Short mmCIF file of C-alpha atoms in Angstrom, two decimals:
data_model
loop_
_atom_site.label_atom_id
_atom_site.label_comp_id
_atom_site.label_asym_id
_atom_site.label_seq_id
_atom_site.Cartn_x
_atom_site.Cartn_y
_atom_site.Cartn_z
CA MET A 196 -0.02 -0.02 -0.04
CA PRO A 197 1.81 3.30 -1.08
CA VAL A 198 1.35 6.09 1.36
CA GLY A 199 3.15 9.23 0.51
CA ARG A 200 6.74 8.44 -0.12
CA ARG A 201 6.66 5.21 1.91
CA GLU A 202 5.05 1.89 1.55
CA GLN A 203 3.27 -0.15 4.13
CA ILE A 204 2.27 -3.75 4.08
CA ILE A 205 -1.23 -4.33 5.44
CA ASP A 206 -2.97 -7.62 5.81
CA CYS A 207 -6.16 -6.23 4.37
CA ARG A 208 -9.93 -7.09 5.01
CA ALA A 209 -11.56 -9.84 3.06
CA VAL A 210 -15.00 -8.06 3.06
CA MET A 211 -15.91 -5.26 0.71
CA GLY A 212 -15.79 -1.76 2.12
CA LEU A 213 -18.86 0.44 2.66
CA GLY A 214 -18.99 3.46 0.20
CA GLU A 215 -21.00 5.52 2.67
CA GLY A 216 -18.31 4.87 5.27
CA GLY A 217 -15.54 6.24 3.15
CA GLY A 218 -14.42 2.78 2.12
CA LEU A 219 -13.88 1.33 5.54
CA ALA A 220 -14.43 -2.23 6.09
CA GLN A 221 -17.72 -3.56 7.50
CA ARG A 222 -18.11 -4.59 11.12
CA GLY A 223 -16.06 -7.22 12.56
CA THR A 224 -13.03 -6.94 10.16
CA PHE A 225 -9.31 -6.31 11.02
CA ALA A 226 -6.63 -5.04 8.76
CA GLU A 227 -3.23 -5.68 10.46
CA ALA A 228 -0.05 -3.66 9.71
CA LEU A 229 3.33 -5.30 9.36
CA ARG A 230 4.46 -4.03 12.74
CA ASN A 231 2.12 -3.77 15.72
CA ASP A 232 2.70 -0.07 16.78
CA VAL A 233 -0.71 1.55 16.63
CA VAL A 234 -4.22 0.19 16.17
CA VAL A 235 -7.30 2.36 15.28
CA VAL A 236 -10.54 1.05 16.48
CA ALA A 237 -13.83 2.20 14.82
CA MET A 238 -17.45 1.82 15.98
CA SER A 239 -19.65 -0.34 13.63
CA PRO A 240 -20.67 1.43 10.55
CA GLY A 241 -24.43 2.39 10.54
CA ARG A 242 -26.81 5.14 9.79
CA ARG A 243 -25.77 7.17 12.89
CA HIS A 244 -22.14 5.99 13.06
CA ILE A 245 -20.68 6.96 9.68
CA THR A 246 -17.06 5.94 9.97
CA LYS A 247 -15.63 8.34 7.41
CA PRO A 248 -13.25 10.25 9.72
CA VAL A 249 -11.59 6.93 10.76
CA CYS A 250 -10.48 6.33 7.15
CA GLU A 251 -8.86 9.71 6.83
CA ILE A 252 -7.39 9.66 10.30
CA THR A 253 -5.82 6.22 9.54
CA TYR A 254 -4.39 7.48 6.21
CA GLY A 255 -2.90 10.43 7.86
CA ILE A 256 -1.22 8.29 10.58
CA ARG A 257 0.20 5.94 7.96
CA GLU A 258 1.38 8.83 5.85
CA ALA A 259 3.38 10.05 8.75
CA GLY A 260 5.23 6.73 8.59
CA ILE A 261 3.45 5.11 11.64
CA GLN A 262 2.65 1.38 11.22
CA THR A 263 -1.13 1.32 11.84
CA SER A 264 -3.70 -1.52 11.98
CA VAL A 265 -7.48 -0.95 11.86
CA LEU A 266 -10.22 -2.85 13.63
CA VAL A 267 -13.98 -2.28 13.00
CA LEU A 268 -15.88 -3.58 16.10
CA ASN A 269 -18.49 -6.18 15.53
CA ALA A 270 -20.81 -4.61 18.15
CA GLY A 271 -19.63 -0.99 18.23
CA SER A 272 -23.10 0.61 18.05
CA GLY A 273 -25.39 1.38 20.98
CA ILE A 274 -24.29 1.68 24.71
CA PRO A 275 -23.02 -1.03 27.12
CA HIS A 276 -25.43 -3.08 29.20
CA ASP A 277 -24.05 -1.58 32.40
CA ALA A 278 -24.57 2.10 31.41
CA PRO A 279 -26.98 3.89 33.85
CA HIS A 280 -30.06 3.86 31.51
CA GLY A 281 -29.25 0.62 29.65
CA SER A 282 -29.55 0.01 25.99
CA LEU A 283 -33.03 0.01 24.26
CA GLY A 284 -31.57 -0.90 20.88
CA SER A 285 -28.14 -2.38 19.92
CA THR A 286 -25.71 -3.06 22.79
CA PHE A 287 -22.11 -2.02 22.64
CA GLY A 288 -19.56 -4.78 23.34
CA ILE A 289 -16.10 -6.17 22.59
CA LYS A 290 -15.31 -9.81 21.71
CA PRO A 291 -12.36 -11.69 23.36
CA GLU A 292 -10.71 -12.04 19.99
CA GLU A 293 -11.07 -8.26 19.39
CA ALA A 294 -9.48 -7.46 22.72
CA GLU A 295 -6.61 -9.87 21.91
CA GLN A 296 -6.10 -8.22 18.44
CA VAL A 297 -5.95 -4.84 20.17
CA ASN A 298 -3.62 -5.81 22.91
CA ARG A 299 -1.03 -7.02 20.53
CA HIS A 300 -0.29 -3.36 19.73
CA LYS A 301 1.66 -0.64 21.67
CA LEU A 302 -1.01 2.05 21.49
CA CYS A 303 -4.74 2.22 20.67
CA ILE A 304 -6.72 5.00 19.08
CA ILE A 305 -10.57 4.61 19.48
CA HIS A 306 -13.16 6.77 17.77
CA PHE A 307 -16.44 7.42 19.62
CA GLY A 308 -19.43 9.70 18.93
CA ASN A 309 -21.11 12.77 20.33
CA VAL A 310 -22.96 11.79 23.44
CA LYS A 311 -20.77 12.22 26.46
CA SER A 312 -22.52 9.60 28.61
CA HIS A 313 -22.20 7.06 25.79
CA ILE A 314 -18.64 7.87 25.25
CA VAL A 315 -17.55 7.33 28.98
CA TYR A 316 -19.43 4.06 29.39
CA LYS A 317 -18.25 2.71 26.06
CA ALA A 318 -14.73 3.54 27.03
CA ARG A 319 -15.19 1.92 30.35
CA LEU A 320 -16.36 -1.39 28.95
CA PHE A 321 -13.68 -1.28 26.25
CA LEU A 322 -10.79 -0.65 28.65
CA ARG A 323 -11.93 -3.41 31.05
CA TYR A 324 -10.44 -5.80 28.46
CA VAL A 325 -8.03 -3.57 26.56
CA GLU A 326 -4.76 -3.22 28.47
CA ILE A 327 -2.64 -0.96 26.26
CA PRO A 328 -2.59 2.95 26.58
CA THR A 329 -5.42 4.45 24.66
CA ILE A 330 -6.16 7.80 23.00
CA VAL A 331 -9.91 8.66 22.72
CA VAL A 332 -11.08 10.46 19.64
CA CYS A 333 -14.62 11.88 19.74
CA GLN A 334 -16.89 14.74 18.75
CA THR A 335 -18.08 16.30 22.02
CA PRO A 336 -15.76 17.89 24.48
CA VAL A 337 -14.81 15.45 27.31
CA ASP A 338 -11.96 15.47 29.84
CA MET A 339 -10.02 12.98 32.05
CA GLU A 340 -12.29 13.76 34.96
CA ASP A 341 -15.26 12.61 33.11
CA PHE A 342 -13.69 9.24 32.58
CA ALA A 343 -12.22 8.99 36.05
CA LYS A 344 -15.65 9.44 37.61
CA VAL A 345 -16.86 6.04 36.28
CA GLY A 346 -13.78 4.27 37.29
CA ILE A 347 -11.59 4.63 34.23
CA LYS A 348 -7.81 4.91 34.77
CA THR A 349 -6.43 7.97 33.10
CA ARG A 350 -3.00 9.51 32.80
CA ASP A 351 -3.85 12.72 34.73
CA VAL A 352 -6.74 11.70 37.08
CA MET A 353 -6.77 8.29 38.83
CA PRO A 354 -10.14 7.02 40.19
CA LEU A 355 -10.28 5.88 43.81
CA GLU A 356 -11.39 2.50 42.67
CA PRO A 357 -10.29 1.82 39.08
CA VAL A 358 -12.29 -0.74 37.17
CA THR A 359 -10.25 -0.82 33.95
CA LYS A 360 -7.07 -2.62 32.94
CA GLY A 361 -6.31 -0.04 30.29
CA THR A 362 -5.59 3.76 30.69
CA ILE A 363 -6.64 6.83 28.73
CA VAL A 364 -3.46 8.81 27.99
CA ASP A 365 -4.93 11.50 25.67
CA ILE A 366 -8.17 12.87 24.18
CA VAL A 367 -8.81 14.55 20.86
CA SER A 368 -12.28 16.07 20.52
CA GLY A 369 -14.02 18.00 17.73
CA ILE A 370 -13.97 15.02 15.33
CA VAL A 371 -17.44 15.08 13.66
CA ARG A 372 -18.95 11.80 12.65
CA GLY A 373 -19.42 11.42 8.94
CA GLU A 374 -17.34 14.45 8.02
CA SER A 375 -13.69 14.96 6.93
CA PRO A 376 -11.64 16.06 9.90
CA PRO A 377 -9.59 19.23 9.47
CA GLN A 378 -5.86 18.75 8.90
CA SER A 379 -5.26 20.50 12.23
CA LYS A 380 -7.09 17.67 14.05
CA ILE A 381 -5.18 14.94 12.04
CA ASP A 382 -1.89 16.73 12.99
CA GLU A 383 -3.00 16.76 16.61
CA ILE A 384 -3.73 13.06 16.63
CA ILE A 385 -0.37 12.28 14.98
CA LYS A 386 1.56 14.53 17.44
CA LYS A 387 -0.17 12.74 20.45
CA ILE A 388 0.59 9.31 18.92
CA LYS A 389 4.24 10.18 18.46
CA ASP A 390 4.49 11.58 22.04
CA ASN A 391 2.90 8.50 23.54
CA LEU A 392 4.97 5.92 21.50
CA LYS A 393 8.06 7.79 22.68
CA ASN A 394 6.88 7.52 26.28
CA ILE A 395 6.21 3.90 25.91
CA LYS A 396 9.69 3.37 24.45
CA ASN A 397 11.31 5.30 27.26
CA LYS A 398 9.54 3.18 29.98
CA ARG A 399 10.98 -0.03 28.54
#
């Protein structure tokens, strides 16, 4: 796969992409990079969860020379069963094999939507099983305190009783579902990825 002046080898999806989603694979598919540095996780494509920004974010990360895999969750729509008001429609979840695929990487980028309560409870369920440092990308403004209040470990605020294995290390908000993210946001994501990969390397 030629990206800018570099080439990256990606074990690509076996399922046709969705035109509406910007060509991203359908739910439950995984495109693995040659080296397990970063994995970008997308919610399941659907009428409300157009995954277009994930395609452009992933391309931008790869263009910066960062080895990047992509996972589209099989059950990424809806909210978790343990959210305060429950889920009346589809229920958000993560399969054991999906958690295993994510945990093979050094850093995770996960894209969420625009409802703060949905974002924090989705993140809590996701990070119960995902152990690697995670950057949350979403539309609505949210901070570390919002995540820590529901027991999620974060870099800046640690809850009194953590319930997650994984830790949120950064947040990038202002990424609108179904729309192309501005270059400034892609640059912000790339900078935060590079900073966190450097931190991970220094800790080893």
